């Protein structure tokens, strides 16, 4: 699934009343993190985050979800993400995922926006494309391109590499005068005691934007 977040990967879900069959799967997740970083930019003013969500997925490939986190920017205090989509894999091993996301900000509804996402994967490699026609009320149109590689070092130790590029149609949108930027990260994951630990090294090429400085983020997650 094209889960949205996870330092720097993802999570979430909405349960459809009456739509859960015996073959459907419902799961949950909760995360404690030293920062909530999305596409290289801190969403919590470089402070800690409590996050969690629920996922529903069916045998047909349909899925849906809800995910939440505290945030601290533009008057917003909580982010709620709602999404649904369709995912699957071809006989040749190519994965695909088409998703719709709605970002809802408690305390500042003018920041709400919608994204349309496409993800493709093969073996340990993945690429993604995201489009939004308006980033909040009156905000710019933008596209986000990403690529990643996941490597399992042992049964419990992994390392993930990712790079992304955000391109808006508004000059001087970011604080340093840029209309686009690149984010990148390396995440080391370790599983033990039914918990998932992650240490992420994250950065961007934005200058003079404190929320986009290079940083280290540590998180502990539990699947329910």
C-alpha angles and dihedrals in degrees: 000000000000091000109183107221145017110135093305101343123052162255149185156102156192121218114224110219110238093003100094110103129191088262094052122100127218121194138167139202140194128193137190113199138175089228139001106233120181119186090342097309126105113240095188102052088261091301132120126290138208112204139172147151150167130244132203121193133172134203090251091067095255116132139172137184154169127219133178140191138167114255136184115205139097094004094303119130103175134031120208118189122197121187147161135180151139126265136177148138133245124231087257092061099256113141124209134186131182116189145175121209132191117194114204120188119201110218096021115048092173087075094060116118145162131236132195113205139192124189131185128185142178125183105318096340127091138176130190142191126197128185132189125176093203130019099211123321108334093353125139129278110249146179128207123203121190142175132188144180125202123200127188108211094179137346090280105025125075139167124204127194122198140173129182140181124208115199121185129184093228121090117228092011095143122063094255092055097260125135093200140022144183126236127193140178149172119212126193114201130195129181123205138141089014089298131112117222121194134186112191128191105202135179148152138205092240113122125214094009107121094195089057098051120127110273147164118239125193123195141176118205134186125197115216 
